[in-house]
């Protein structure tokens, strides 16, 4: 299925007088599907890299949260925030 995008742009002279109209046409042959995206090696590599990066970021954030939760009772005890 072909889809066409047409854009009309005014063509102006130096004194802002209309000289003509430029019509730009762009065609799209088909919409990308999941099979086409996964079938491409470069997009598969990018998706794997993003998943690995998200896993690493989640691990680092969990380590920081664990350290904070372990030190929280001692900090609260020194600040007299606990009963």
Coordinates of C-alpha atoms in Angstrom, one line a residue:
X1 CA 0.0 0.0 0.0
X2 CA 1.5 3.3 -1.1
X3 CA 1.1 6.4 1.0
X4 CA 2.0 9.8 -0.3
X5 CA 2.8 12.9 1.6
X6 CA 2.5 16.2 -0.3
X7 CA 3.8 19.5 1.0
X8 CA 3.3 22.9 -0.6
X9 CA 5.9 25.5 0.1
X10 CA 5.8 29.1 -1.2
X11 CA 8.8 30.2 -3.3
X12 CA 9.5 33.8 -2.4
X13 CA 11.7 36.4 -4.0
X14 CA 14.0 38.7 -2.1
X15 CA 11.3 41.3 -1.6
X16 CA 8.9 38.7 -0.1
X17 CA 6.8 38.6 -3.3
X18 CA 5.4 35.2 -4.3
X19 CA 7.3 33.8 -7.2
X20 CA 5.7 30.3 -7.3
X21 CA 4.9 27.2 -5.3
X22 CA 7.1 24.2 -4.7
X23 CA 5.4 20.9 -4.3
X24 CA 7.4 18.2 -2.5
X25 CA 6.1 14.6 -2.7
X26 CA 7.4 11.8 -0.5
X27 CA 6.3 8.2 -0.9
X28 CA 6.2 5.3 1.6
X29 CA 5.9 1.8 0.2
X30 CA 4.9 -0.2 3.2
X31 CA 4.7 0.1 7.0
X32 CA 7.4 -1.7 9.0
X33 CA 6.3 -4.8 10.8
X34 CA 7.7 -6.6 13.8
X35 CA 9.1 -9.3 11.6
X36 CA 10.9 -6.8 9.4
X37 CA 12.3 -5.1 12.5
X38 CA 13.5 -8.2 14.2
X39 CA 14.8 -9.6 10.9
X40 CA 17.3 -6.8 10.6
X41 CA 20.6 -7.5 12.4
X42 CA 21.3 -3.9 13.2
X43 CA 18.0 -3.3 14.9
X44 CA 18.2 -6.6 16.7
X45 CA 21.7 -5.5 18.0
X46 CA 20.4 -2.2 19.2
X47 CA 17.4 -3.8 21.0
X48 CA 19.8 -6.3 22.7
X49 CA 22.1 -3.4 23.8
X50 CA 19.2 -1.4 25.2
X51 CA 18.0 -4.5 27.2
X52 CA 21.5 -5.0 28.6
X53 CA 21.8 -1.4 29.5
X54 CA 18.4 -1.4 31.3
X55 CA 19.4 -4.5 33.2
X56 CA 22.7 -2.9 34.3
X57 CA 20.9 0.3 35.4
X58 CA 18.4 -1.7 37.4
X59 CA 21.1 -3.6 39.2
X60 CA 23.0 -0.4 40.1
X61 CA 19.8 1.2 41.3
X62 CA 18.9 -1.8 43.5
X63 CA 22.4 -1.7 45.0
X64 CA 22.0 1.9 45.9
X65 CA 18.5 1.3 47.4
X66 CA 19.8 -1.7 49.4
X67 CA 22.6 0.4 50.9
X68 CA 20.2 3.2 51.7
X69 CA 17.7 0.9 53.4
X70 CA 20.5 -0.8 55.5
X71 CA 21.8 2.6 56.7
X72 CA 18.4 4.2 57.3
X73 CA 17.8 2.7 60.8
X74 CA 21.2 3.8 62.1
X75 CA 20.7 7.3 60.7
X76 CA 17.2 7.6 62.2
X77 CA 18.5 6.4 65.6
X78 CA 21.2 9.2 65.7
X79 CA 18.7 11.8 64.6
X80 CA 16.2 10.8 67.2
X81 CA 13.6 10.1 64.5
X82 CA 12.6 6.7 65.9
X83 CA 10.5 6.3 69.1

